PDB file of C-alpha atoms and ligand atoms in Angstrom:
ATOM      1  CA  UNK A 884      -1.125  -4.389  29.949  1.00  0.00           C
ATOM      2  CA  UNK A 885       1.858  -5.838  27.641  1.00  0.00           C
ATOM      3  CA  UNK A 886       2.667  -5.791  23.773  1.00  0.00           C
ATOM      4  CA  UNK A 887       0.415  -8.550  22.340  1.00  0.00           C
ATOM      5  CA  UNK A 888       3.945  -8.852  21.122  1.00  0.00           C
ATOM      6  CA  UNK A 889       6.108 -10.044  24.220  1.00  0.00           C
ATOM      7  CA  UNK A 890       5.489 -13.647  24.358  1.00  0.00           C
ATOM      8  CA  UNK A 891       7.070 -15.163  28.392  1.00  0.00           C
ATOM      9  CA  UNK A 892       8.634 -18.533  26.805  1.00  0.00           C
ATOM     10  CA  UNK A 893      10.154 -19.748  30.213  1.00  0.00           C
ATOM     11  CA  UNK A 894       7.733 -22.659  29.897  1.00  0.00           C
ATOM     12  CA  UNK A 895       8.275 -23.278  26.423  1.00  0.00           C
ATOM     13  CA  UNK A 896      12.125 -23.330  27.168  1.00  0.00           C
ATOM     14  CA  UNK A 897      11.969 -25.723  30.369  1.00  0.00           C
ATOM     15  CA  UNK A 898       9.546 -28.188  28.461  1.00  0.00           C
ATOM     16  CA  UNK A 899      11.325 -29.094  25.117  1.00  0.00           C
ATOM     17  CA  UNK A 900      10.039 -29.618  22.588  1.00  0.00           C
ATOM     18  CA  UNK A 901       7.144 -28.044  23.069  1.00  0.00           C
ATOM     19  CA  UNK A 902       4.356 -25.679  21.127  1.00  0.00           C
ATOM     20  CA  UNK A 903       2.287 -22.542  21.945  1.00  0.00           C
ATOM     21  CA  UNK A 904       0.337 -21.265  19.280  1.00  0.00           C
ATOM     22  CA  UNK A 905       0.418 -17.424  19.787  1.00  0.00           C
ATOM     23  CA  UNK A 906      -2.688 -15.131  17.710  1.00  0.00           C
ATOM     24  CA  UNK A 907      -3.359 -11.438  17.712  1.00  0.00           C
ATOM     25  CA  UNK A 908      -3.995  -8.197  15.915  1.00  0.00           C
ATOM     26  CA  UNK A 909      -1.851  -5.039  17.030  1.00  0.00           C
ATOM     27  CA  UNK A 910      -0.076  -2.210  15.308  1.00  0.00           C
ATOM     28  CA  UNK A 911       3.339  -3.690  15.400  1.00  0.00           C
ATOM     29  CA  UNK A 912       4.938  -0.004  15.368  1.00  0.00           C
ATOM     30  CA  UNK A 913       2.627   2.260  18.199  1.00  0.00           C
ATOM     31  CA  UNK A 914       5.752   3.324  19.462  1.00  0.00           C
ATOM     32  CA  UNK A 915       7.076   4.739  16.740  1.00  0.00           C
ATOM     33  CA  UNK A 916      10.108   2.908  16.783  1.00  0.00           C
ATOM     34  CA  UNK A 917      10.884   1.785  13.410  1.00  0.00           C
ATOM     35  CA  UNK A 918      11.418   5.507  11.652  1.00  0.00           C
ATOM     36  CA  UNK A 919       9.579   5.458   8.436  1.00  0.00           C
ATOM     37  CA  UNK A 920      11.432   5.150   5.346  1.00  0.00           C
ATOM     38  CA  UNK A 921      10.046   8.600   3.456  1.00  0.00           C
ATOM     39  CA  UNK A 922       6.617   9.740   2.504  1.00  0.00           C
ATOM     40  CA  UNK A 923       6.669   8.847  -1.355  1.00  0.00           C
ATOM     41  CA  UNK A 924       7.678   5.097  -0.285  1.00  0.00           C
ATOM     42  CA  UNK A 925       5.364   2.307   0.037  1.00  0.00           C
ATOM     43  CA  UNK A 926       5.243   1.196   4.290  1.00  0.00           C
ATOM     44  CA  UNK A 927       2.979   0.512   6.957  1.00  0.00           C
ATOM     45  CA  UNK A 928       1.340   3.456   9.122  1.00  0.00           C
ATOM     46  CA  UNK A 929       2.943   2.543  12.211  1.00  0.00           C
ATOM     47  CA  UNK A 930      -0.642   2.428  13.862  1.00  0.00           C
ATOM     48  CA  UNK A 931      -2.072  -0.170  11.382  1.00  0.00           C
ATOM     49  CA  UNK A 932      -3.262  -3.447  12.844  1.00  0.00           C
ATOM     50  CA  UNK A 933      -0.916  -6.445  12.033  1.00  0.00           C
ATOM     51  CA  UNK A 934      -1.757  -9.925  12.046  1.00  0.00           C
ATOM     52  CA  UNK A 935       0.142 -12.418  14.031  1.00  0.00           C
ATOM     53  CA  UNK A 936      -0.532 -16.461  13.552  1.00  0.00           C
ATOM     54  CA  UNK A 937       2.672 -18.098  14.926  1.00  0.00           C
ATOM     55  CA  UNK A 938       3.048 -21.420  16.558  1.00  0.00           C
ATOM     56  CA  UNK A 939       6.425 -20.914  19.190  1.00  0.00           C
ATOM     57  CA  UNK A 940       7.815 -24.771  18.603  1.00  0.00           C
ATOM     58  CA  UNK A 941      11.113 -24.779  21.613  1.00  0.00           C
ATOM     59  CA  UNK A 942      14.455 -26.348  20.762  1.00  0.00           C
ATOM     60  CA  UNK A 943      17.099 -26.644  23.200  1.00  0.00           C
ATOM     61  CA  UNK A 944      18.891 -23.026  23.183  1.00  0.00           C
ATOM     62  CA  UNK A 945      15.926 -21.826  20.969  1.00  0.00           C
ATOM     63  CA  UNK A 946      12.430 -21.309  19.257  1.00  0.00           C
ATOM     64  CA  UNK A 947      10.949 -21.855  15.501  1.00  0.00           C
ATOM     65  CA  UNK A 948       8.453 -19.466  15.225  1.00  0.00           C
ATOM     66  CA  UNK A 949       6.454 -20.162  12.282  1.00  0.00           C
ATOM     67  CA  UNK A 950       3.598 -19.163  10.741  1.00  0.00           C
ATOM     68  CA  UNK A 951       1.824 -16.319   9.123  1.00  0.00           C
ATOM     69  CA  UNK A 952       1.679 -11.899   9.443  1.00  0.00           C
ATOM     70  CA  UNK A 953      -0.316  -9.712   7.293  1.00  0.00           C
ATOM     71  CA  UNK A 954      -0.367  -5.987   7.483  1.00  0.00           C
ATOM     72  CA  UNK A 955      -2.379  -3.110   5.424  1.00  0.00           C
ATOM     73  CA  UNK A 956       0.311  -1.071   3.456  1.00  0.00           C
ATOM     74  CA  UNK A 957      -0.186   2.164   1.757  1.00  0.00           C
ATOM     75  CA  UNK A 958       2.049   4.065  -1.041  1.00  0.00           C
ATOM     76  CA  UNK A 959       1.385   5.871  -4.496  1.00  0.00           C
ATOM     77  CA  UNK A 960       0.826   4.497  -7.763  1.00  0.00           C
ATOM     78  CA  UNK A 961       4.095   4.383 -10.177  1.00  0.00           C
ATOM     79  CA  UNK A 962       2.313   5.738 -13.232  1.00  0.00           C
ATOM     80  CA  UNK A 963      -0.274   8.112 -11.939  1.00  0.00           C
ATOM     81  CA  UNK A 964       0.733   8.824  -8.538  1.00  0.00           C
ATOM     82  CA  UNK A 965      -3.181   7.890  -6.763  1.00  0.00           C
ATOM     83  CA  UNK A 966      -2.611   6.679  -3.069  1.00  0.00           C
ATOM     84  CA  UNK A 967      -2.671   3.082  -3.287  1.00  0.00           C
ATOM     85  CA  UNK A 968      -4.061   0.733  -0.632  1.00  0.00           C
ATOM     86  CA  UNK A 969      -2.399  -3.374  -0.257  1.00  0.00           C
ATOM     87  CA  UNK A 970      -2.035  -6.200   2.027  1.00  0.00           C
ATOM     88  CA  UNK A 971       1.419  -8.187   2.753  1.00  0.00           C
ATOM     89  CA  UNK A 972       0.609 -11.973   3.803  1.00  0.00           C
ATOM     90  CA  UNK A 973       3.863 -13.112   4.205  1.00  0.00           C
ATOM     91  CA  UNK A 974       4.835 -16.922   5.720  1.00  0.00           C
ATOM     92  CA  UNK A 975       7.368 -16.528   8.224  1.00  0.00           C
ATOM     93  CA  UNK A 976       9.501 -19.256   9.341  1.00  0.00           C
ATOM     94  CA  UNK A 977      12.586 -17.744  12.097  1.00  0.00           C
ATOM     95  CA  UNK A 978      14.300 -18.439  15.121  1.00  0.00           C
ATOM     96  CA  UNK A 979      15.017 -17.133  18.507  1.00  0.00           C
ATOM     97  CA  UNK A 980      17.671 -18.512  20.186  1.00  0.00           C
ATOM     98  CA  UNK A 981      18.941 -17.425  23.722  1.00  0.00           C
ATOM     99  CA  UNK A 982      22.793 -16.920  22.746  1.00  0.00           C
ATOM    100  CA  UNK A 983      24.242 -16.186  19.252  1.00  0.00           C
ATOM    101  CA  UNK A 984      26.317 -18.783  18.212  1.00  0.00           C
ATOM    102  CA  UNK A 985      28.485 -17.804  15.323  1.00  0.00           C
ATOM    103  CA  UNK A 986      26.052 -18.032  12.042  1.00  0.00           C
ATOM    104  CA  UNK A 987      23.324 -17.142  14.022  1.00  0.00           C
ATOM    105  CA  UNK A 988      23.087 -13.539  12.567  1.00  0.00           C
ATOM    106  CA  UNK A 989      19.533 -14.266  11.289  1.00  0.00           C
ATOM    107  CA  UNK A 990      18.290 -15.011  14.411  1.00  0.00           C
ATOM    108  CA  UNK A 991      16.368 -13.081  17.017  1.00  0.00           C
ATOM    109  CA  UNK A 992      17.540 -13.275  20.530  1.00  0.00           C
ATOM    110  CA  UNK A 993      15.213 -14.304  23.316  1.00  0.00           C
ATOM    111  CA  UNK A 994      15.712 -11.720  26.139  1.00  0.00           C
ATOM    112  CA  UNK A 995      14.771 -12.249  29.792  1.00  0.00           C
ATOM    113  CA  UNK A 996      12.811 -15.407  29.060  1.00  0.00           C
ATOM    114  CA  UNK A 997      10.921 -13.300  26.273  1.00  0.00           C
ATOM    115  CA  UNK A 998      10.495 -13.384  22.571  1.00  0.00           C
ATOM    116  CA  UNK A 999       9.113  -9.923  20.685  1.00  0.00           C
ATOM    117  CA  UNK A1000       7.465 -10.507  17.587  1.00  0.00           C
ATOM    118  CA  UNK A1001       7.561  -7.368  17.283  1.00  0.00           C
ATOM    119  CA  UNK A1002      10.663  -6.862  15.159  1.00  0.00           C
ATOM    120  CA  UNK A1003      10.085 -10.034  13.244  1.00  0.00           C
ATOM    121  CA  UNK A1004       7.020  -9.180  12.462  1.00  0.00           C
ATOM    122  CA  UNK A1005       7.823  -5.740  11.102  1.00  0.00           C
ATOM    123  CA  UNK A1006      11.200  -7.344   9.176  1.00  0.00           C
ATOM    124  CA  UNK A1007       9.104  -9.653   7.186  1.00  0.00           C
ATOM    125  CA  UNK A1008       6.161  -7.401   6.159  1.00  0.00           C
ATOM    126  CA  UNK A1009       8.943  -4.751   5.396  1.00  0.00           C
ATOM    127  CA  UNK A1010      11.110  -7.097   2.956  1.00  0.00           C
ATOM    128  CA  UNK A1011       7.646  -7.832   1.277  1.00  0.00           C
ATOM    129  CA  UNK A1012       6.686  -4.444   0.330  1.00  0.00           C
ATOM    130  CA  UNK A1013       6.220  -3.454  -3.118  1.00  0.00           C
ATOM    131  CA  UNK A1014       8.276  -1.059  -4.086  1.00  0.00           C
ATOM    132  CA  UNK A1015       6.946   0.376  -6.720  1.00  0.00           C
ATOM    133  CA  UNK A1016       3.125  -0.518  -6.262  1.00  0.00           C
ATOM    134  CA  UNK A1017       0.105   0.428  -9.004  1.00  0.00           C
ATOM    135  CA  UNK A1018      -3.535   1.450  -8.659  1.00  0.00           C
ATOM    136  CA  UNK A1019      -4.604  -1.394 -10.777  1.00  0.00           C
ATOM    137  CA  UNK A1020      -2.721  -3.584 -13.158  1.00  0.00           C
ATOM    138  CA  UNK A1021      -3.826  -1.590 -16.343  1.00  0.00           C
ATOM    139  CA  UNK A1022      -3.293   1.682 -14.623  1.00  0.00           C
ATOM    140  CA  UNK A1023      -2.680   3.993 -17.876  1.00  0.00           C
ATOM    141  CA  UNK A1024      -1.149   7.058 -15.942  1.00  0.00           C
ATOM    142  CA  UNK A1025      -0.178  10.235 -16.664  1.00  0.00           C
ATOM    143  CA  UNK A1026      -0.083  12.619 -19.800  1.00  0.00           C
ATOM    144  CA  UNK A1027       3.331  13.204 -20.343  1.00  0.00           C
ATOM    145  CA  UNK A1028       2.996  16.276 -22.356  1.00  0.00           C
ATOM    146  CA  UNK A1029      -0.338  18.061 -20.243  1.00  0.00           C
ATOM    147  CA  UNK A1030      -0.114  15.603 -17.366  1.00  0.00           C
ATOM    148  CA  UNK A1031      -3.786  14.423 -17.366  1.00  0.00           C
ATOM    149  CA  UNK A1032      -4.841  11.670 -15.656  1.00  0.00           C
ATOM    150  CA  UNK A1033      -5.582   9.325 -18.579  1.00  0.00           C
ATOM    151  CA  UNK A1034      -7.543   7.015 -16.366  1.00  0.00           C
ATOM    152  CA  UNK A1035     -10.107   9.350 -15.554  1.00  0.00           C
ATOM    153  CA  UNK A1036     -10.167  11.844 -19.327  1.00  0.00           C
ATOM    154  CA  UNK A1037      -8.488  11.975 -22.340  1.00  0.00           C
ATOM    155  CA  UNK A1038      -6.570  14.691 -24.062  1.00  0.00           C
ATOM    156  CA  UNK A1039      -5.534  16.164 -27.203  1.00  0.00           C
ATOM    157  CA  UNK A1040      -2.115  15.474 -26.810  1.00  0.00           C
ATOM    158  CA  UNK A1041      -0.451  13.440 -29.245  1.00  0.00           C
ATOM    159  CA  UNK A1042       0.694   9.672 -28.440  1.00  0.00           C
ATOM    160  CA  UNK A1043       3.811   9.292 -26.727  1.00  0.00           C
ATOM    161  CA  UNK A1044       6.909   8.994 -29.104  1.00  0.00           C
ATOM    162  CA  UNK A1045       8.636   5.646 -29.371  1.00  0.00           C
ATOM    163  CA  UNK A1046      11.712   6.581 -27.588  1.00  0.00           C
ATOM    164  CA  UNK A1047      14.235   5.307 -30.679  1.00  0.00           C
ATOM    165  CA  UNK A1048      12.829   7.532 -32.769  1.00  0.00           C
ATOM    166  CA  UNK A1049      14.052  10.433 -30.737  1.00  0.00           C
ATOM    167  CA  UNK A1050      17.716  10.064 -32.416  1.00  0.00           C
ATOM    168  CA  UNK A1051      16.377   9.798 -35.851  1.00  0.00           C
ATOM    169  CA  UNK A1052      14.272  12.912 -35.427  1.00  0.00           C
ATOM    170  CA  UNK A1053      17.451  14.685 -33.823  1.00  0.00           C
ATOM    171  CA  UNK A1054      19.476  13.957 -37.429  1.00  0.00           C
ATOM    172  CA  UNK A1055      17.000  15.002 -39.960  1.00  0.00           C
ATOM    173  CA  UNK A1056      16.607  18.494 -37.843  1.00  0.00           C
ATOM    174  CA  UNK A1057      20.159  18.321 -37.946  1.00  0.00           C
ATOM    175  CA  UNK A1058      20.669  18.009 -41.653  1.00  0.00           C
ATOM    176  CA  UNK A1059      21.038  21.782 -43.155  1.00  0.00           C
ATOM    177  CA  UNK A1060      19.189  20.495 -46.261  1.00  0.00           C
TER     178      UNK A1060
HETATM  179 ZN1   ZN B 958      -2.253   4.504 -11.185  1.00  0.00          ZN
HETATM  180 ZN1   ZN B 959      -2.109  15.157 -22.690  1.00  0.00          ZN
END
């Protein structure tokens, strides 16, 4: 059996316009194709399900594909480092076209009378990442000084410094006197 993703268009591209609406859940990565970007970054495990809603609308030389993908995401927390667990739903609107006319770079190219949603799919949930995700908005993260999780205890440690004082404190140990 095929990729969910390969999509034969032949029909679509004799009969224009025309629609196919195309639906389905599959890791968009099994293959391991896309190499991951680094274990501390937010991404997709490549054998999470994805979620495809497209209609394929043909054009002559072409296809919209438009529509919706959503994908589970993991990556750690920017103030206390916890594994953190999302969802991208991202809107996708792109083309395929069978040749590459000149300003046609952010098209796909439909090869052999097929489209693969695959990299499309995997472009758009990528771009839509977070980068820098948190466990929850009011996350208060870690102790600088003993490195406690201040989410989960408290410590003895006294509150963080406002930053600009950090000069001041730097001239008065300065001054002999
Ligand atoms: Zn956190
Ligand atoms: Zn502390």
């Amino acid at each position: 059996m095929g990729s969910p993703y390969l999509v034969p268009v032949a029909a679509l591209m004799r009969d224009v316009p025309s629609v196919r609406r195309v639906a389905f859940e599959a890791p968009f990565d099994e293959p391991h194709e896309f190499a991951p970007r680094g274990p501390a970054e937010t991404d997709v495990f490549p054998e999470a399900l994805v979620q495809v809603e497209v209609a394929l609308q043909s054009f002559v030389g072409g296809l919209r594909a438009h529509g919706r993908v959503e994908a589970p995401w993991h990556g750690i927390c920017r103030r206390c480092s916890a594994p953190v667990l999302g969802r991208s739903i991202v809107a996708v609107d792109e083309r395929f076209v069978e040749r590459r006319e000149a300003g046609d770079e952010e098209t796909y190219l439909i090869e052999g009378d097929v489209v693969d949603l695959a990299p499309l799919a995997h472009d758009a949930i990528l771009l839509d990442l977070p980068l820098a995700p948190l466990c929850r908005e009011d996350c208060r993260g870690l102790c600088p000084q003993c490195g406690i999780d201040r989410n989960e205890a408290t410590c003895d440690c006294s509150a963080p410094r406002d930053p600009r004082w950090a000069t001041l404190d730097g001239l008065r140990f300065a001054d002999p006197g």
